[in-house]
mmCIF file of C-alpha atoms and ligand atoms in Angstrom:
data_model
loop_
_atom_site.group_PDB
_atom_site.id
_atom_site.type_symbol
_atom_site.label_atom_id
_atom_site.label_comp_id
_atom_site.label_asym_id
_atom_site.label_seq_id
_atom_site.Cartn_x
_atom_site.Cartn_y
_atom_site.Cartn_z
ATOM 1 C CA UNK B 1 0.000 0.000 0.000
ATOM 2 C CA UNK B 2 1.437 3.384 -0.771
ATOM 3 C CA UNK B 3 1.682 5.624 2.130
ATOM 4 C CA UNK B 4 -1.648 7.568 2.293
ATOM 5 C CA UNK B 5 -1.771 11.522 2.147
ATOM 6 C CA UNK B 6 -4.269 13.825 3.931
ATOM 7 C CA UNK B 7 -6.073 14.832 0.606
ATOM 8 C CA UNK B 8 -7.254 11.066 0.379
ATOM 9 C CA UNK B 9 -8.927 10.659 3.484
ATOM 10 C CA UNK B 10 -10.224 14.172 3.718
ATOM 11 C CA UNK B 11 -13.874 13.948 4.537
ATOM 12 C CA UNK B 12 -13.925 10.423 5.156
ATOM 13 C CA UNK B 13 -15.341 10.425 8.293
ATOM 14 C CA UNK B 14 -18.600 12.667 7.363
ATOM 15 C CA UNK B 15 -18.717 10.543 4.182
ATOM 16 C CA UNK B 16 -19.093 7.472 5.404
ATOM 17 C CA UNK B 17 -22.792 7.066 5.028
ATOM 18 C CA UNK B 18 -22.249 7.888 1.582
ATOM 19 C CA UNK B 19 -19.483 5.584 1.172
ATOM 20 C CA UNK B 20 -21.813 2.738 2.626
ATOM 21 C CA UNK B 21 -24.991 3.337 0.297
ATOM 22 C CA UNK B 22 -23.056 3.384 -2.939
ATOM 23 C CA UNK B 23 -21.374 0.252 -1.574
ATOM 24 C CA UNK B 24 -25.071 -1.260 -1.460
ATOM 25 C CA UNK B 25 -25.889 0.028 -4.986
ATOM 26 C CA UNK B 26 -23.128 -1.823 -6.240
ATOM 27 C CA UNK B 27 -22.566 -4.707 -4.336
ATOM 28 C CA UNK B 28 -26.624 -5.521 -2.555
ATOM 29 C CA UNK B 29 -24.408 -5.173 0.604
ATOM 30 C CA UNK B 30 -23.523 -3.029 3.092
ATOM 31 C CA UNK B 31 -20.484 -2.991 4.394
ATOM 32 C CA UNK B 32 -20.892 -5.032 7.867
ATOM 33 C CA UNK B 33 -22.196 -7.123 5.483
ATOM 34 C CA UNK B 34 -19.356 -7.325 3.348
ATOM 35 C CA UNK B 35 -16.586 -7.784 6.285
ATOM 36 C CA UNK B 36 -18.446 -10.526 7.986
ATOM 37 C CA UNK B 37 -18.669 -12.984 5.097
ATOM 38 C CA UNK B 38 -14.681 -11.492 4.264
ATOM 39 C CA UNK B 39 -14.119 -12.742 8.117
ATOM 40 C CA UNK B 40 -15.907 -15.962 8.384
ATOM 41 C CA UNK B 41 -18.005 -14.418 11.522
ATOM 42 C CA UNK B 42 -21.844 -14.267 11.764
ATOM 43 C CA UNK B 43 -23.747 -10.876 11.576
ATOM 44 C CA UNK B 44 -25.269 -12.203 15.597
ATOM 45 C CA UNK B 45 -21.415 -12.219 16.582
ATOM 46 C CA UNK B 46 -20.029 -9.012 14.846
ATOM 47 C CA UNK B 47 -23.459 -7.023 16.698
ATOM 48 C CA UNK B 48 -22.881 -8.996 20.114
ATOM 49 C CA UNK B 49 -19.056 -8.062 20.069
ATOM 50 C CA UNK B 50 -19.494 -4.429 19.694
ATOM 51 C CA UNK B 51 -21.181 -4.026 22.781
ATOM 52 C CA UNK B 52 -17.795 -6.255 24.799
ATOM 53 C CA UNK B 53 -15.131 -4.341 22.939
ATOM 54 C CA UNK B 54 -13.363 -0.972 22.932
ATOM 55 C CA UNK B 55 -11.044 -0.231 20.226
ATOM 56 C CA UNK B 56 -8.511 2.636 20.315
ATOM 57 C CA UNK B 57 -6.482 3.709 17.710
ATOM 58 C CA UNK B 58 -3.129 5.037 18.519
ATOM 59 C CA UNK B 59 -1.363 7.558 16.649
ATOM 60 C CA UNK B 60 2.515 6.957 15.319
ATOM 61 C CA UNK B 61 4.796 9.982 14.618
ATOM 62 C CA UNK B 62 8.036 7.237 13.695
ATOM 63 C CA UNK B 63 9.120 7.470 9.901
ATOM 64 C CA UNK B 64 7.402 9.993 7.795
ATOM 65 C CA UNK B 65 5.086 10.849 10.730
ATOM 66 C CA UNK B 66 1.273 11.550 11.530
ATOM 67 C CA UNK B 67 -1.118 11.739 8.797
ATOM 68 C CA UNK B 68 -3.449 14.419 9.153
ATOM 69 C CA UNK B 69 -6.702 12.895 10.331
ATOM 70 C CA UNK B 70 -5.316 9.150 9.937
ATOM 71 C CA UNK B 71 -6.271 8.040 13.202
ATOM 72 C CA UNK B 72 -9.670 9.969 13.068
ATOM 73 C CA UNK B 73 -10.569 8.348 9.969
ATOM 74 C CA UNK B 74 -9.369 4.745 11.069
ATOM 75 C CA UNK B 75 -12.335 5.523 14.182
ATOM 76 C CA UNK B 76 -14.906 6.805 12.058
ATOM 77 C CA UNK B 77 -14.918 3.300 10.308
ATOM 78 C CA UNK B 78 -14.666 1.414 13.352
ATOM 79 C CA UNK B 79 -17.490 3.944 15.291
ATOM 80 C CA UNK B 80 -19.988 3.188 11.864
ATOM 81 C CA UNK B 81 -19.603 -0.326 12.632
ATOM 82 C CA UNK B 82 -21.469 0.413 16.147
ATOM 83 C CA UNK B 83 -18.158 -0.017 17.771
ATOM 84 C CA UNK B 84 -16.968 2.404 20.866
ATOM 85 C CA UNK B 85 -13.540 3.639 19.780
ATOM 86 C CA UNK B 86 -11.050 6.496 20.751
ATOM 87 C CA UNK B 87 -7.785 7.813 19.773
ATOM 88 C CA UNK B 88 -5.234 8.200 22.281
ATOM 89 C CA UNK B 89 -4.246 11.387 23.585
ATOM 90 C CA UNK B 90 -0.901 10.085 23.522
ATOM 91 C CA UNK B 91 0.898 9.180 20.425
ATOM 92 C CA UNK B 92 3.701 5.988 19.793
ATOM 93 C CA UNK B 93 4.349 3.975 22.845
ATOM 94 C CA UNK B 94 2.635 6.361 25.502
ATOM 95 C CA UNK B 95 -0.385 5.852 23.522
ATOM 96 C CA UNK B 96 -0.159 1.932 22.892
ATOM 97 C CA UNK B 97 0.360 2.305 27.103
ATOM 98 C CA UNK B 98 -2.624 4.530 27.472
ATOM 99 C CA UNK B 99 -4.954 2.153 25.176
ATOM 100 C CA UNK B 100 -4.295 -0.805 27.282
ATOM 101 C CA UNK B 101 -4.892 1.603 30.736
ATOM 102 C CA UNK B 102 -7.918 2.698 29.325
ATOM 103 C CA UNK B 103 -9.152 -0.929 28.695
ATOM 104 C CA UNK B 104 -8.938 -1.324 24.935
ATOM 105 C CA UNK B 105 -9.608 -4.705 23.807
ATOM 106 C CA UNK B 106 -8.618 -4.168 19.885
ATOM 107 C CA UNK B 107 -5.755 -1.510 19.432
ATOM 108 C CA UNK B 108 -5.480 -0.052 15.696
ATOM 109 C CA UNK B 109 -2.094 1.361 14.608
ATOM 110 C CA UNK B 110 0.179 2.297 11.450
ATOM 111 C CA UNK B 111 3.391 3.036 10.757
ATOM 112 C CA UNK B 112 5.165 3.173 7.355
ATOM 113 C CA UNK B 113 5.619 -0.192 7.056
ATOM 114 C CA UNK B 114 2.448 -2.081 8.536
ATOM 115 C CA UNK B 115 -0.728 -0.992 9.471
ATOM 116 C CA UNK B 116 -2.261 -3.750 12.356
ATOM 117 C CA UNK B 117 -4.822 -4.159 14.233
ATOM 118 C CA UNK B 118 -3.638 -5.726 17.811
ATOM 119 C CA UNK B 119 -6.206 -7.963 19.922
ATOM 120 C CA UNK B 120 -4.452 -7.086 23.294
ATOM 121 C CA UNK B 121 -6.494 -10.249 25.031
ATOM 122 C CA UNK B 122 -6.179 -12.878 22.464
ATOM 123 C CA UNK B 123 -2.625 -12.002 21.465
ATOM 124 C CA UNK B 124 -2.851 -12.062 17.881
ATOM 125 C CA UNK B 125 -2.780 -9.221 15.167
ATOM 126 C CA UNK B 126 -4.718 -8.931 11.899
ATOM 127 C CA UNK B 127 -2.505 -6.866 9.650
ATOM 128 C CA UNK B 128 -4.198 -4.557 7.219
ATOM 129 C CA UNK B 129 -3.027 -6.548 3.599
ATOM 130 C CA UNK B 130 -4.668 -9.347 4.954
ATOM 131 C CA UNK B 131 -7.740 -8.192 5.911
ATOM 132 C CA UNK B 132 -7.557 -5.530 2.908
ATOM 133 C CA UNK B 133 -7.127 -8.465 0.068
ATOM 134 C CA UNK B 134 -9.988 -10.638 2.070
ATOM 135 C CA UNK B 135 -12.681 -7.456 1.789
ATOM 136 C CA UNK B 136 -12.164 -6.651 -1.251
ATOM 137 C CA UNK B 137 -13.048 -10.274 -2.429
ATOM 138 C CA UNK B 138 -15.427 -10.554 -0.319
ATOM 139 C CA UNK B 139 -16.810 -6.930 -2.477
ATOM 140 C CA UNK B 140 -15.928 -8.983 -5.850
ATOM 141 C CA UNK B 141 -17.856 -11.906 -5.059
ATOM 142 C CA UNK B 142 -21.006 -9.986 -4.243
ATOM 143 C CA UNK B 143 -20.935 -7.375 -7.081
ATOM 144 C CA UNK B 144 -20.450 -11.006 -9.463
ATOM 145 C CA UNK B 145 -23.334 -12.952 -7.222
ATOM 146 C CA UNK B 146 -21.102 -15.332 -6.568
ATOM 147 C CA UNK B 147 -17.613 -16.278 -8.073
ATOM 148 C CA UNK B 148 -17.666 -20.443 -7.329
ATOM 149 C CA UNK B 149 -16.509 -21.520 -10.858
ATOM 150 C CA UNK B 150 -15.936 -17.957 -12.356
ATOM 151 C CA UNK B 151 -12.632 -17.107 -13.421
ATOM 152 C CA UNK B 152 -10.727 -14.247 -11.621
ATOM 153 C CA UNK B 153 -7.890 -12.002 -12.541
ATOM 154 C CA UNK B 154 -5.703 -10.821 -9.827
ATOM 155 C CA UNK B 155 -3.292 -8.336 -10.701
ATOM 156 C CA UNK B 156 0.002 -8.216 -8.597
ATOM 157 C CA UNK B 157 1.141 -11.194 -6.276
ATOM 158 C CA UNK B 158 2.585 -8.956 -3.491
ATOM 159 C CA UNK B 159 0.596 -9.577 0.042
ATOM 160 C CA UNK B 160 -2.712 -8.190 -0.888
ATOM 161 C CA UNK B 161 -2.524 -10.382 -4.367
ATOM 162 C CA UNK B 162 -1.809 -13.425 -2.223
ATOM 163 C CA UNK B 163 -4.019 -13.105 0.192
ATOM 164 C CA UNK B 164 -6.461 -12.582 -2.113
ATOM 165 C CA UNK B 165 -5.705 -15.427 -4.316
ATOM 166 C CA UNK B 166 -6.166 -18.025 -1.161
ATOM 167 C CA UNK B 167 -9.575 -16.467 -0.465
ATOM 168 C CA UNK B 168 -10.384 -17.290 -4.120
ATOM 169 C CA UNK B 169 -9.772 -20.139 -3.785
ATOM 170 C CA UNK B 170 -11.559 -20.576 -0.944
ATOM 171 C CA UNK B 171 -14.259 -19.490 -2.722
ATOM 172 C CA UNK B 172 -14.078 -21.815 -5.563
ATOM 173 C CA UNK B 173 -13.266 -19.234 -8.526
ATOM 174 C CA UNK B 174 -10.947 -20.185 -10.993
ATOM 175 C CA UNK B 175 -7.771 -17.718 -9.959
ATOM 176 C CA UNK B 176 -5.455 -15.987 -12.991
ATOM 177 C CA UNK B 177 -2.968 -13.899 -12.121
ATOM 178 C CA UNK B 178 -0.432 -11.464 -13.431
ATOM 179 C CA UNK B 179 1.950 -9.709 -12.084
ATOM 180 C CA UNK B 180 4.845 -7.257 -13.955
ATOM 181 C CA UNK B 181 7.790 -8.946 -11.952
ATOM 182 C CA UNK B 182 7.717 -12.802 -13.613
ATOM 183 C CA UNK B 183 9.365 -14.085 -9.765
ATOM 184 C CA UNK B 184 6.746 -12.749 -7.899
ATOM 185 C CA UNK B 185 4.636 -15.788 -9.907
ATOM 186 C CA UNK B 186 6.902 -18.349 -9.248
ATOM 187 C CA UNK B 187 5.147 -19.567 -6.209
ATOM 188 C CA UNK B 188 2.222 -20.470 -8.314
ATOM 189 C CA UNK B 189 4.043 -22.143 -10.763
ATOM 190 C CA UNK B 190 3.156 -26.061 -8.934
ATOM 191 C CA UNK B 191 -0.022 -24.492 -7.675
ATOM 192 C CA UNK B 192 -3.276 -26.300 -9.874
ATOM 193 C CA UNK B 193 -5.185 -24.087 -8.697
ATOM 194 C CA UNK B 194 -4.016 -20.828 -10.037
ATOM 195 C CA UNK B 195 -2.966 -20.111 -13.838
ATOM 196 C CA UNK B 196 0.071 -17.276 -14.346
ATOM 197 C CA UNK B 197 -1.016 -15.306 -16.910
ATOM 198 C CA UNK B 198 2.023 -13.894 -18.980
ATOM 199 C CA UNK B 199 0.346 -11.001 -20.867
ATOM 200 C CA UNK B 200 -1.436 -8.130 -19.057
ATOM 201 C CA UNK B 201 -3.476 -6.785 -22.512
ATOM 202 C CA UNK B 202 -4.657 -10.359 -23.445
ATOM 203 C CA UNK B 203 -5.764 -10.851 -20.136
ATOM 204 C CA UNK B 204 -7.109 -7.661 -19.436
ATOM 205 C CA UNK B 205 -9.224 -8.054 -22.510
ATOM 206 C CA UNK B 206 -10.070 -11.738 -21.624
ATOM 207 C CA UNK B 207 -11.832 -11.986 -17.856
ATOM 208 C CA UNK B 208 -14.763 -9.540 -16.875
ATOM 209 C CA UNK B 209 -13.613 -10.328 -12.919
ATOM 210 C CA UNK B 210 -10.348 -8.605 -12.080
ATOM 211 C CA UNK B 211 -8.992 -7.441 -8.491
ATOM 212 C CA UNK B 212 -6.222 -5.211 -8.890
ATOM 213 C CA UNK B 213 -3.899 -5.299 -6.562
ATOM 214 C CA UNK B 214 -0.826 -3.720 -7.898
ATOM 215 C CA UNK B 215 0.283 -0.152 -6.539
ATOM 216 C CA UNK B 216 0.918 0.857 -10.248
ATOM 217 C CA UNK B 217 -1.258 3.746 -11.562
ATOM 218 C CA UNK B 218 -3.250 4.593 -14.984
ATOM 219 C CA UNK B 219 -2.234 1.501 -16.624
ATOM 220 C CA UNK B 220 -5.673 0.429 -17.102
ATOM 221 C CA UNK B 221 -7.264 2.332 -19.877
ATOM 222 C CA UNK B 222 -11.034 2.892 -21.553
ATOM 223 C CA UNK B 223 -9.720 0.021 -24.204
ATOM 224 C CA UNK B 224 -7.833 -2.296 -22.438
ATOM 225 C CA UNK B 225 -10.941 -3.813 -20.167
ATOM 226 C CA UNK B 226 -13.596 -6.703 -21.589
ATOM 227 C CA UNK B 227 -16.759 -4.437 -22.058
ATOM 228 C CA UNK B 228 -18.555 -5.608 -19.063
ATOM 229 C CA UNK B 229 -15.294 -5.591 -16.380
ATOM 230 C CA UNK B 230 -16.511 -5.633 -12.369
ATOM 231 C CA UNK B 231 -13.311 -4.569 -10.531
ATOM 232 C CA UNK B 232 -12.366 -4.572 -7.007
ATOM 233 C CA UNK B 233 -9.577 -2.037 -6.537
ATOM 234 C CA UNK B 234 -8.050 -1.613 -3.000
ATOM 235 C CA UNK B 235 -5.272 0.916 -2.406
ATOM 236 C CA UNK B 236 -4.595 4.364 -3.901
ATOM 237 C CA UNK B 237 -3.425 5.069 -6.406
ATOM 238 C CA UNK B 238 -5.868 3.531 -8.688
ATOM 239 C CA UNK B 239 -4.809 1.707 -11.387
ATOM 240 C CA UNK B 240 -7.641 2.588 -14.080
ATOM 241 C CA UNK B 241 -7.232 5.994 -15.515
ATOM 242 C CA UNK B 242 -9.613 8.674 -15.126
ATOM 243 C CA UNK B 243 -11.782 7.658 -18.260
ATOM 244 C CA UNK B 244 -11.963 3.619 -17.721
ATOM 245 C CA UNK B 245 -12.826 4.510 -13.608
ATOM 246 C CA UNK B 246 -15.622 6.999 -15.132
ATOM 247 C CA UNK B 247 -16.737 4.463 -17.968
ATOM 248 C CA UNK B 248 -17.385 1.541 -15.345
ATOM 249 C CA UNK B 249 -17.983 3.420 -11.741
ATOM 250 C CA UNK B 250 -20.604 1.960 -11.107
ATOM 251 C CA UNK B 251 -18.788 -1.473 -11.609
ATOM 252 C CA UNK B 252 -15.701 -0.946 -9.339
ATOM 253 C CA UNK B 253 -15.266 -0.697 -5.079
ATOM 254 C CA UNK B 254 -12.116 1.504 -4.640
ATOM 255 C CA UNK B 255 -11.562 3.214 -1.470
ATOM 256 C CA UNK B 256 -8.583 4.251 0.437
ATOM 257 C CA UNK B 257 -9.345 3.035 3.886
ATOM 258 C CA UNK B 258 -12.683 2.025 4.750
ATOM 259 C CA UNK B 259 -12.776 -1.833 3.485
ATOM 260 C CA UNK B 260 -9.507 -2.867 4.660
ATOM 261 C CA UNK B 261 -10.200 -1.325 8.233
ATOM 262 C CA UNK B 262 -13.793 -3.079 8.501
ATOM 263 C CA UNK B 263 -12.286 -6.232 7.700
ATOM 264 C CA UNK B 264 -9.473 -5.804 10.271
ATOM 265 C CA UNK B 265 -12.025 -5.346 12.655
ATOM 266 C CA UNK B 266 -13.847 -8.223 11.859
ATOM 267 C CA UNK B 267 -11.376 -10.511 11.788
ATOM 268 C CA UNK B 268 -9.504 -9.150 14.572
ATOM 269 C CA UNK B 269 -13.196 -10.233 16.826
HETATM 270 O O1 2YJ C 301 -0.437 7.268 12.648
HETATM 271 C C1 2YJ C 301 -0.291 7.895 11.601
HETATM 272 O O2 2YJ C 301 -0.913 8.968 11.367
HETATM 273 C C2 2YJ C 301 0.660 7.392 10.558
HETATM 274 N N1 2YJ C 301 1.779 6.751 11.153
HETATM 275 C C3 2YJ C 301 -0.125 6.498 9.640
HETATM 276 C C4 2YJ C 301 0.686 5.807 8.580
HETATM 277 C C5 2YJ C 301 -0.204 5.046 7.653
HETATM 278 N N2 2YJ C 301 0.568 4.094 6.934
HETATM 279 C C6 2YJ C 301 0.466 3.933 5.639
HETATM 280 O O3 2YJ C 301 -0.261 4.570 4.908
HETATM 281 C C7 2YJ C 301 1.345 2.834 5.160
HETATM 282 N N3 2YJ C 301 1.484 2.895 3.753
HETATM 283 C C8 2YJ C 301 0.730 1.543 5.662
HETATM 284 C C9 2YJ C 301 1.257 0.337 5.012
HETATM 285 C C10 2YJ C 301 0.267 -0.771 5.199
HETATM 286 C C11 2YJ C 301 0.560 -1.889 4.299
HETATM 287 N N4 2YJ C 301 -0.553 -2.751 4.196
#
């Protein structure tokens, strides 16, 4: 994931209602929706847990520093969930000390690097590739009604590609993927189950389903995508240019936070 800037989460927060309805339009779900079938936990357990845990997100100043309204954002998610949640006055480890004094059961927190959500009880984390490659499948299976037996084009085998790929498989879809470094593939060269595709335009062309999960941007154009493409995009920048995004909107979930910190949530339960 590239390192999020203030301009992309600006608003988020008083958006998020927004964010969640056009979700429904496009995928007949809304987003708790979504990050419970991405988690493998029941709707009963995801309500019954929010009223057992607090969640605090805590702020980190190391490497390139805070991100204006980072931390906000990350609670506005959680809080639109039904979740209690609060960011620490404290920042770094004074905060991480701070969430645990103030009785946090789920502590959120990012650095350059990795962005995890820590389940202070259970000791475990759920770091945010994971859960980010597991929601946005979750989005592609419900915008295609389904992908058991559909074929699926992941784009980039990096840790959102791969975590994505073993969810698809999960799922049953038939998993192609591509990725611009030919090594990065090499782990699904003995794998059955997944086909390395070795051409980006033929397969671009060739499968309507495609999750891209590359950080490149505007490599996608108008042309290059079958004529009836559903795309699951997580991360910024987007890979589509302006015209192919504004050609099949209503056909693609792209977001820069919200999905990715649902299903950390979720999972992290
Ligand atoms: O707390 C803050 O305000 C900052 N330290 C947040 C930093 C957010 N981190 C990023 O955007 C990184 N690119 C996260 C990488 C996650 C990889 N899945």
């Amino acid at each position: 994931m590239t390192r999020l800037t203030t301009s992309d989460i600006h608003n988020l927060g008083s958006e998020i209602a927004n964010y969640n309805s056009d979700l429904i339009k496009k995928t007949g779900s809304d987003m708790r929706t979504l990050v419970c079938f991405a988690s493998g936990i029941s709707a009963e357990r995801f309500a019954e847990a929010s009223r057992d845990y607090a969640v605090a997100v805590v702020p980190i100043t190391s490497g390139q520093g805070l991100i204006g309204s980072f931390a906000e954002s990350v609670q506005s998610i959680i809080e639109f969930l039904g979740y209690t949640s609060f960011v620490t006055e404290h920042t770094d480890v004074a905060g991480i000390a701070e969430a645990v004094e103030r009785k946090a059961h789920l502590i959120f927190m990012a650095d350059d690097d990795r962005f995890i959500v820590f389940n202070v009880g259970q000791g475990f984390y759920v770091d945010n590739a994971q859960a980010t490659a597991r929601g946005y499948v979750a989005a592609l299976a419900h915008m295609a009604r389904g992908l058991s037996g559909e074929d699926v084009l992941v784009l980039g085998a990096g840790p959102v590609g791969q975590g994505a790929i073993s969810f698809l498989k999960e799922l049953g879809a038939q998993v192609k993927v591509f990725d611009i470094k030919q090594e990065k593939l090499a782990r699904y060269q003995n794998d059955s189950q997944v086909f390395t595709e070795l051409s980006l335009a033929e397969a671009l062309r060739k499968y309507k389903y495609i999750l891209d999960a590359t950080p490149a941007t505007d490599f996608i154009g108008l042309n290059d995508l079958h004529p009836e493409a559903v795309v699951a995009a997580p991360g910024i920048p987007l890979g589509l240019t302006a015209e192919a995004f504004a050609r099949n909107k209503d056909r693609i979930v792209h977001d820069p936070l919200q999905l990715g910190v649902a299903t950390m949530l979720a999972m992290a339960l």
